[in-house]
Coordinates of C-alpha atoms and ligand atoms in Angstrom, one line a residue:
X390 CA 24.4 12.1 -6.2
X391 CA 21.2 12.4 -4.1
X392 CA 21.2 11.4 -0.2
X393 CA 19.7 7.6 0.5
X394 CA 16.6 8.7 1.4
X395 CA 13.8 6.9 2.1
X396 CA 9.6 7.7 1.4
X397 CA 6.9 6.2 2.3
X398 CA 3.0 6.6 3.1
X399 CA 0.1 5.3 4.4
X400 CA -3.5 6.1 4.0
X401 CA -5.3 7.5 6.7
X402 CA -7.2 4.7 8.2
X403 CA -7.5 5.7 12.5
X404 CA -6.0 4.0 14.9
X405 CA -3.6 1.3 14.3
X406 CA -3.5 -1.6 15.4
X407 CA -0.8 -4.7 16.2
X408 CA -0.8 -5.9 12.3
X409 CA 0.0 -2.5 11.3
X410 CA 2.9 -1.9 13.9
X411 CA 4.2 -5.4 12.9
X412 CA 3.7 -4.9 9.0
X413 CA 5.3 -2.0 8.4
X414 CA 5.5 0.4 11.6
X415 CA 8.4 -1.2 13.2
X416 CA 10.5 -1.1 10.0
X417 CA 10.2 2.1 9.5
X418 CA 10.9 3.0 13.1
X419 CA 13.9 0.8 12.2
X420 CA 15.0 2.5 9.0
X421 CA 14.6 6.1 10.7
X422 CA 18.0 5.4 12.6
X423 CA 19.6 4.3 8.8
X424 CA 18.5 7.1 6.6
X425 CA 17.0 10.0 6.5
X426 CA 13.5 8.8 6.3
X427 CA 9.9 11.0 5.2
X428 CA 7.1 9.4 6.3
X429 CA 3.2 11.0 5.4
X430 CA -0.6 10.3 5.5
X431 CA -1.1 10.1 2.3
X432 CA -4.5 11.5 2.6
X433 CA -5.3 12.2 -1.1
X434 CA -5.0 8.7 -1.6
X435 CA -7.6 8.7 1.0
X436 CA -10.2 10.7 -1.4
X437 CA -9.8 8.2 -4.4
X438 CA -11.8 5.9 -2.7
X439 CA -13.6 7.7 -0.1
X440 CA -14.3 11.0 -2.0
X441 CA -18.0 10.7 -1.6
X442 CA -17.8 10.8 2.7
X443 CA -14.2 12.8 3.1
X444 CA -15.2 14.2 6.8
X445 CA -13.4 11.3 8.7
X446 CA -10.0 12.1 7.3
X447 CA -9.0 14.7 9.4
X448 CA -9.6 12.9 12.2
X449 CA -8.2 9.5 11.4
X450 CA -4.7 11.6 10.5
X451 CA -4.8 12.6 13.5
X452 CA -4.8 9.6 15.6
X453 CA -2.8 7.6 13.1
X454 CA 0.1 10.5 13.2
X455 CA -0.2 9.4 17.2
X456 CA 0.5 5.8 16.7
X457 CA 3.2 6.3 14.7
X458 CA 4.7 8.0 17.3
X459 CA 3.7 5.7 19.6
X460 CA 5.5 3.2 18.1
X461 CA 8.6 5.0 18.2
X462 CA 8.5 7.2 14.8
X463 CA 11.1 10.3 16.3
X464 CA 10.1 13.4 14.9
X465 CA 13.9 14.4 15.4
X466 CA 15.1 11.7 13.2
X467 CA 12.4 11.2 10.6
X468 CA 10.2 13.6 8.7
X469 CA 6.4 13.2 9.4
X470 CA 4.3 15.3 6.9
X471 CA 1.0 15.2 5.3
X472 CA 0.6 14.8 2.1
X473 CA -2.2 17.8 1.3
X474 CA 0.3 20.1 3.2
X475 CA 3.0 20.4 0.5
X476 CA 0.7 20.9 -3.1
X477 CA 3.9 20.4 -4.9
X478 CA 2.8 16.7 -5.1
X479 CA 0.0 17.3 -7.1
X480 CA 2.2 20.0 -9.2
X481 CA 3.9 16.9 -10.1
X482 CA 1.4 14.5 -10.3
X483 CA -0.3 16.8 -13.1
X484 CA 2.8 17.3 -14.9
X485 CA 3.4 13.4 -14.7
X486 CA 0.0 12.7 -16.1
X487 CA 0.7 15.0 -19.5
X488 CA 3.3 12.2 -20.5
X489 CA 2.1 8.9 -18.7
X490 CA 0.5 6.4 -20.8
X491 CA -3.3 5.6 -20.2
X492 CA -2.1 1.7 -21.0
X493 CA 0.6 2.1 -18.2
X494 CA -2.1 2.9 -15.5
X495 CA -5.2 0.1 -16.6
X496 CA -2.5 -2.5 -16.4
X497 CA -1.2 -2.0 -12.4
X498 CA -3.0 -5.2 -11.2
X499 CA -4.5 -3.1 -7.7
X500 CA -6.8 -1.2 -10.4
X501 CA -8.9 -3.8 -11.1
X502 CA -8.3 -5.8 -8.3
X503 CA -9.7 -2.8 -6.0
X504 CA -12.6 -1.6 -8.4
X505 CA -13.6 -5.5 -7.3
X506 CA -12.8 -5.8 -4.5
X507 CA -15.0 -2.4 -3.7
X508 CA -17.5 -3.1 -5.7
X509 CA -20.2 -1.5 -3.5
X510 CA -17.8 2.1 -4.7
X511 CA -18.3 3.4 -7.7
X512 CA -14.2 3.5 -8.8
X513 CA -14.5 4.1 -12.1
X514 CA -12.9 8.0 -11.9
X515 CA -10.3 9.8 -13.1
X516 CA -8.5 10.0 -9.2
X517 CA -8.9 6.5 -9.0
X518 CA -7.1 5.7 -12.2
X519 CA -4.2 7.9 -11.1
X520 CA -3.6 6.4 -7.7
X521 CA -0.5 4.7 -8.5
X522 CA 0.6 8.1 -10.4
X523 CA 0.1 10.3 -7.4
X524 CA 2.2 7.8 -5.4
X525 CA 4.5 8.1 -7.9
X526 CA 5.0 11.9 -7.4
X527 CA 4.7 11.4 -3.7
X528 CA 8.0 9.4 -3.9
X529 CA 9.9 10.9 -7.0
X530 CA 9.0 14.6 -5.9
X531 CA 12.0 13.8 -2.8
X532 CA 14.6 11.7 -5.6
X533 CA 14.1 9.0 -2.8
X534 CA 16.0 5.7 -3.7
X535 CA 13.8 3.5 -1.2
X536 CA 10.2 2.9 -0.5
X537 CA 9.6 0.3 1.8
X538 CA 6.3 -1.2 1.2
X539 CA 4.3 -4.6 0.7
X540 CA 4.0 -7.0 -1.7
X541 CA 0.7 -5.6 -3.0
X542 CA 2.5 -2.6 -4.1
X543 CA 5.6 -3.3 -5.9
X544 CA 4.1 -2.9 -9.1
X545 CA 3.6 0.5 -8.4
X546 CA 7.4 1.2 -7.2
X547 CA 8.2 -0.4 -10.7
X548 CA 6.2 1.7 -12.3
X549 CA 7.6 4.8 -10.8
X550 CA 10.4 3.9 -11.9
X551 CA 9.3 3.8 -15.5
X552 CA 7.7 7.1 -15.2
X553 CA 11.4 8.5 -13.8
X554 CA 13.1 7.1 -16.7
X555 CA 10.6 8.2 -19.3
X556 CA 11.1 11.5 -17.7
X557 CA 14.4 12.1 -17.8
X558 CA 14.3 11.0 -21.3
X559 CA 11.8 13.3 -22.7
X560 CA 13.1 16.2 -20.4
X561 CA 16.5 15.2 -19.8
X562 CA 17.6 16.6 -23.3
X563 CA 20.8 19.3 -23.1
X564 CA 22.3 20.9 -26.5
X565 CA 25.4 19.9 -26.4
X566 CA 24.8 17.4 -23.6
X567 CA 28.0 14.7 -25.2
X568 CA 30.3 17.7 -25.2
X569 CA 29.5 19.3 -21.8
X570 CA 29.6 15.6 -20.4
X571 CA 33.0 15.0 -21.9
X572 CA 34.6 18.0 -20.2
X573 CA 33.0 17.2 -16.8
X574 CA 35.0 13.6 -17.3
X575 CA 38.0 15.5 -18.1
X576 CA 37.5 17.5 -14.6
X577 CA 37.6 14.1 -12.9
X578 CA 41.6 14.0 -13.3
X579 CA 43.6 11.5 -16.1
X580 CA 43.0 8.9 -13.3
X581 CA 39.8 8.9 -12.6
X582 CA 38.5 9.4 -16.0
X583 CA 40.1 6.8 -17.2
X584 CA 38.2 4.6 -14.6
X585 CA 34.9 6.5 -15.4
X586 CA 35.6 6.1 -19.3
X587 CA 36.5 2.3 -18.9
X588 CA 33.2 2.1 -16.2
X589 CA 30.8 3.7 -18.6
X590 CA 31.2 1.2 -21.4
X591 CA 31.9 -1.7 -19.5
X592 CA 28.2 -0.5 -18.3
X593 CA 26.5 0.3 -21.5
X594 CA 28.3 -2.5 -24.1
X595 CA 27.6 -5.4 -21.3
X596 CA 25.0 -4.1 -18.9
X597 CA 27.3 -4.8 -15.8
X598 CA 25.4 -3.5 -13.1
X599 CA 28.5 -3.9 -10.9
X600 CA 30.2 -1.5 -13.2
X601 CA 27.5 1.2 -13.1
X602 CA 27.6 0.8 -8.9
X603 CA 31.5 1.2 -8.9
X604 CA 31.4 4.2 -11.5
X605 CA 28.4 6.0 -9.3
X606 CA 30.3 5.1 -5.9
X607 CA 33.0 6.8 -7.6
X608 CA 31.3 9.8 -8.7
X609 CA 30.5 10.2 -5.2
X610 CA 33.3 10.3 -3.9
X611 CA 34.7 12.6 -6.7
X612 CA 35.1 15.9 -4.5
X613 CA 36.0 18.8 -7.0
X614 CA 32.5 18.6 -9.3
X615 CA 30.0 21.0 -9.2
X616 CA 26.5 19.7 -9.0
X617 CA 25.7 20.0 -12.6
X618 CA 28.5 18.6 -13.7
X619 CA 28.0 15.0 -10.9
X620 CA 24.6 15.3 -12.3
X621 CA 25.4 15.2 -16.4
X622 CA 28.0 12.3 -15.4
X623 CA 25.4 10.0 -13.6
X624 CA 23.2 11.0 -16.6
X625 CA 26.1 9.9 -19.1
X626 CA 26.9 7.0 -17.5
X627 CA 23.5 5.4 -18.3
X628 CA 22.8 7.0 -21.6
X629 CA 23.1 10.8 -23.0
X630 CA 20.6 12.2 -20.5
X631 CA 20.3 13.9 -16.8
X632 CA 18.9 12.5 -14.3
X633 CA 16.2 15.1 -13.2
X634 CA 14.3 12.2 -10.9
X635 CA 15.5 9.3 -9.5
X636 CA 14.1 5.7 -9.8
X637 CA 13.3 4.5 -6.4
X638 CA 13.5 1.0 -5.3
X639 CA 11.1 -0.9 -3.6
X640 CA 12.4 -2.3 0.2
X641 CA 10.0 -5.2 1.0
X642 CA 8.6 -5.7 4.1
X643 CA 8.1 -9.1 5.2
X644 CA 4.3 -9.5 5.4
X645 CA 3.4 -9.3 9.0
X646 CA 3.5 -12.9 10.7
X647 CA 0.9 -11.3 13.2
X648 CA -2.9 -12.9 12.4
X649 CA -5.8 -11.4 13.7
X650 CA -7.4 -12.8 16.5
X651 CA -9.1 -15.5 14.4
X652 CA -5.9 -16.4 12.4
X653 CA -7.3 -14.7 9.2
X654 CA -5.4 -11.3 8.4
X655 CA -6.0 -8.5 10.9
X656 CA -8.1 -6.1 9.3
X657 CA -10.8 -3.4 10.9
X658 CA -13.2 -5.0 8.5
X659 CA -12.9 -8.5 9.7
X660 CA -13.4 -7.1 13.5
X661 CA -10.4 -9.3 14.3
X662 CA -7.9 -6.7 15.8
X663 CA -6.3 -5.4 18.6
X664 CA -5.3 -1.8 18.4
X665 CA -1.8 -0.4 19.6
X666 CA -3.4 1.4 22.5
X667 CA -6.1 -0.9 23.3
X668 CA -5.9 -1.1 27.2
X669 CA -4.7 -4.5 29.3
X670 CA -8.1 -4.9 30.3
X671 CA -9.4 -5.6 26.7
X672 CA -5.8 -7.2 25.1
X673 CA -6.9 -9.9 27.8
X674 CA -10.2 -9.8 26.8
X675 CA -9.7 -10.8 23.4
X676 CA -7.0 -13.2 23.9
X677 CA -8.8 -15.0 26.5
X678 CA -12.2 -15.1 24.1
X679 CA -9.6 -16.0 21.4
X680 CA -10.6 -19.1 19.3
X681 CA -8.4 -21.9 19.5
X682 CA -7.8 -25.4 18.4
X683 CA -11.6 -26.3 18.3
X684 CA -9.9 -30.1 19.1
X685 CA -9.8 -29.0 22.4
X686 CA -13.2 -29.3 23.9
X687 CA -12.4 -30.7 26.7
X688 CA -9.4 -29.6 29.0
X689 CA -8.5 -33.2 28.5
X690 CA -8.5 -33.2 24.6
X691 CA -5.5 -33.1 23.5
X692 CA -4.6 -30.3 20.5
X693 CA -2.8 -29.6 17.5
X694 CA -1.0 -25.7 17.8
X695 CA -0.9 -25.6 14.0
X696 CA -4.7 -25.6 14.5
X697 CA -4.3 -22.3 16.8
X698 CA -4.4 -19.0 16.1
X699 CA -2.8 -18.5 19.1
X700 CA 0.1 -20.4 18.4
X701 CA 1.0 -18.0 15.7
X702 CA 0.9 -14.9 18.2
X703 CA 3.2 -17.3 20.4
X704 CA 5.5 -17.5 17.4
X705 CA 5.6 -13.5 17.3
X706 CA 5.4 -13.4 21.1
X707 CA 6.9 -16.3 22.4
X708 CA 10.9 -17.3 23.4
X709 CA 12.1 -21.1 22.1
X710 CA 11.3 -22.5 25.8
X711 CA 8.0 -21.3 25.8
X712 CA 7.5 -22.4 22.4
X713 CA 8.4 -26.0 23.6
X714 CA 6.2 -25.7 26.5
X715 CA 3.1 -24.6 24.2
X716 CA 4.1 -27.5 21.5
X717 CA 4.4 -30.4 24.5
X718 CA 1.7 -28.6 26.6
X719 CA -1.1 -28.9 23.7
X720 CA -0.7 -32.1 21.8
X721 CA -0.6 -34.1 25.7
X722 CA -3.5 -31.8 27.2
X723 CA -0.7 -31.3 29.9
X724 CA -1.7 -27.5 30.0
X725 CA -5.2 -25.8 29.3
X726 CA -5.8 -22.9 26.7
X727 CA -6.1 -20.5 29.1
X728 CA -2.8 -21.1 30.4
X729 CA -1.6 -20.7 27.5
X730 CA -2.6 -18.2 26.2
X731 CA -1.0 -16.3 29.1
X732 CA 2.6 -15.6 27.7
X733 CA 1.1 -14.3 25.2
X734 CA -1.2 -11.4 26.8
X735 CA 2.3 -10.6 28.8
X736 CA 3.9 -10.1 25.8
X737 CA 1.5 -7.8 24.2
X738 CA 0.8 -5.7 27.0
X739 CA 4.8 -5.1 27.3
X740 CA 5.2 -4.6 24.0
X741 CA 2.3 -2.0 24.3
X742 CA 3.8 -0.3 27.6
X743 CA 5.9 2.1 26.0
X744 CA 3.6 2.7 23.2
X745 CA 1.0 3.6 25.8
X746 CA 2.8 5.6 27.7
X747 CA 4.0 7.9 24.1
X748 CA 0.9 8.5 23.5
X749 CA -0.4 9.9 26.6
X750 CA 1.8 12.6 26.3
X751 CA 0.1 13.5 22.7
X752 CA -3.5 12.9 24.0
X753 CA -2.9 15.0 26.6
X754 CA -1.1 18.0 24.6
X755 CA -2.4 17.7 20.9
X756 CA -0.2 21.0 20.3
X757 CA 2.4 18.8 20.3
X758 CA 1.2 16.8 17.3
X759 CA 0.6 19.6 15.6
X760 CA 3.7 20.9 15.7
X761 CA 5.4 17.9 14.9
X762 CA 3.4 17.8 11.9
X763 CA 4.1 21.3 10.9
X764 CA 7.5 20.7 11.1
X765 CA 7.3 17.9 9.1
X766 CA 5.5 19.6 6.3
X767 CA 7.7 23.1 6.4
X768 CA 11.3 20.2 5.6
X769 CA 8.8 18.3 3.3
X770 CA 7.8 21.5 1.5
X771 CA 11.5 22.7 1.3
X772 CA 12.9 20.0 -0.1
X773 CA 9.9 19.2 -3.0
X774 CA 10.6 23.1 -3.5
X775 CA 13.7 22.1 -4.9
X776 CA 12.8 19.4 -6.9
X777 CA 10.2 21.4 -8.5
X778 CA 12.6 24.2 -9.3
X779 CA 14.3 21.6 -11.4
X780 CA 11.9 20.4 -13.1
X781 CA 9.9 23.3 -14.0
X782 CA 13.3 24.7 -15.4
X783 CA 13.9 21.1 -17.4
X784 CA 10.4 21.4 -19.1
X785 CA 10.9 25.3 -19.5
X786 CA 8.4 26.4 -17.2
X787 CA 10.2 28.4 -14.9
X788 CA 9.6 31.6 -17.0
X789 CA 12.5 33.3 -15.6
Ligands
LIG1118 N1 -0.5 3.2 -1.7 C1 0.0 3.1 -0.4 C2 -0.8 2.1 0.4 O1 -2.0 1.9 0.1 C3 0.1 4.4 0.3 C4 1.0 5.4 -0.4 C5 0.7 6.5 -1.0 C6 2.4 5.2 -0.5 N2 1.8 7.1 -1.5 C7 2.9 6.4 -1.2 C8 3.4 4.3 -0.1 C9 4.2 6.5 -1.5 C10 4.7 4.4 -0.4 C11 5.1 5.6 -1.1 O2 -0.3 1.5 1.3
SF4_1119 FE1 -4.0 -23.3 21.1 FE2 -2.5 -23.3 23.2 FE3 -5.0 -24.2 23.4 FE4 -3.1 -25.5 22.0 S1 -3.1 -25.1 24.2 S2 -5.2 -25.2 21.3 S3 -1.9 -23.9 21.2 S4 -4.4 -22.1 22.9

């Protein structure tokens, strides 16, 4: 019924660096060419922790709207957007919050975990509790079926899809929704409404999935409906309600095999990082003070690669023959560290070539990002517009 799209967000954090581009930036610069795809700072989410010192968000948008587009986010095939820019998010996130369980939003593991893990914050507001709510409008507010994201956040995506389905269900109500649903199966044609008929219960008396996928592929493809009508027959299929929001699914991206430079995670905080428009001089820099096998004192001591750091950028970087020659090379001291660690800085620095030269073009104009941005956020706007509409009219707020 509604278009594959995809949503997802990131907090404003600055510039990004190589974990970033290989945890989730080069997916979604992957997934832009598959669907249409709406990508934002999600700079509320920003305030729930940093609410006390807000002044560095503006900034930090800014250059992390560059890398994105650095890495190859194309403003003419994806939608790049801030969150703050289209309000209708936190239209929805209030209306969400009248009907979402307090129980619902202590139990998401990352609210404790975080309140822990920041300790030094004082997290115990009302915007921090609702940070898995807002991201829950953020996402239903487009009806978007995917959200790529980490592990770390897949119990949010699950509960957004609660939230959908509790929705629907306490707003979803229709007098005479059986009836008006019955005529819309007649409109399918003896055939086809037969199919949807046999579909339905196959669906709801034995829960096959693969019956509910063939009856909505159908219902797709179904071309004389009108859109109330495909709407009340994906809502029948699945019980006696319409579907006002959608429940997304979460697309896992693989964690990012990229260390940092001291084979923990690459994080700001650890100091362990190299950014996606850090110049050659300082990638080689850092690779060459890069820690490695601390075996190796000697050129002459032999090493162990799974001991390396670097050996895991080689495993990112790297083709099989090299790989070889790093493996034999280390354990028989036949190469130094230095030499290895070569391959490596070329691959970097040509992976960061294009991304360099993308974003000189936005340093040099900033006009440019802003009016991909406001772009962004004029389609973004439009299309929560409409989704608002709906649901304003479904609760009976539209005071027409
Ligand atoms: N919570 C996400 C993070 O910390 C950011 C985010 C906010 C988001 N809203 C979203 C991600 C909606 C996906 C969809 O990474
Ligand atoms: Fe690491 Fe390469 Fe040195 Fe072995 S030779 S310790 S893999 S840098």
């Amino acid at each position: 019924m509604y278009p594959d799209r995809v949503v997802s967000g990131m907090r404003p954090t600055g510039a990004m660096h190589l974990g970033h581009y290989h945890g989730a930036l080069k997916n979604w610069v992957k997934l832009q060419s598959e669907h249409p795809c709406l990508f934002f700072v999600a700079d509320w989410h920003a305030l729930t922790t940093h609410y006390d010192d807000p002044s560095i968000i503006e900034s930090s948008t800014w250059d992390m709207v560059i890398d994105w587009l650095a890495a190859g986010i194309d403003p003419s095939q994806a939608t790049v957007f801030i969150q703050s820019k289209v309000p209708e998010h936190a239209e929805l996130h209030l209306l969400l919050s009248m009907s979402t369980p307090l129980g619902w939003l202590e139990r998401v593991p990352t609210y404790k975990d975080q309140q822990e893990k920041l300790a030094d914050r004082d997290l115990a507001t009302y915007g921090f509790l609702g940070y898995p709510l807002l991201q829950a409008a953020d996402v239903l507010i487009y009806r978007a079926s995917m959200v790529p994201v980490g592990e770390d956040q897949v119990p949010h995506i699950e509960m957004m899809r609660e939230i959908a389905r509790r929705f629907n269900y306490l707003y979803g109500r229709e007098k005479d929704f059986e009836q008006k649903a019955q005529e819309a199966v007649k409109k399918l044609g003896a055939k086809r409404a037969k199919l949807y008929t046999e579909l339905r219960s196959e669906f709801q008396q034995k829960g096959d999935d693969e019956a509910l996928a063939q009856a909505k592929a159908m219902l797709d493809d179904a071309q004389n409906l009108s859109m109330i009508d495909r709407e009340r027959l994906f809502g029948y299929l699945e019980g006696s309600r319409k579907l006002i929001l959608v429940e997304p699914q979460a697309l896992l991206t693989e964690a990012s095999r990229l260390p940092g430079l001291d084979g923990q995670k690459m994080s700001k905080s650890y100091g362990n990082t190299i950014a996606l428009r850090d110049d050659s001089d300082t990638v080689t820099k850092k690779i060459r003070t890069m820690p490695t096998d601390p075996a190796r004192v000697r050129r002459t001591d032999p090493g162990n690669p799974d001991k390396c750091p670097v050996w895991m950028f080689h495993q990112v970087y790297s083709d099989q023959a090299t790989q070889d020659w790093v493996v034999q090379g280390c354990k028989t001291a036949g190469i130094g560290c230095i030499e290895c660690k070569q391959p490596v800085i070329d691959g970097i620095l040509k992976e960061q070539e294009p991304m360099r030269e993308r974003a000189q073009q936005y340093l040099d104009d900033p006009s440019l990002v802003r009016a991909i941005v406001a772009d962004g956020c004029d389609q973004a706007r439009k299309l929560a517009q409409e989704t608002m509409r709906d649901v304003r009219e479904e609760m009976g707020l539209s005071y027409n």
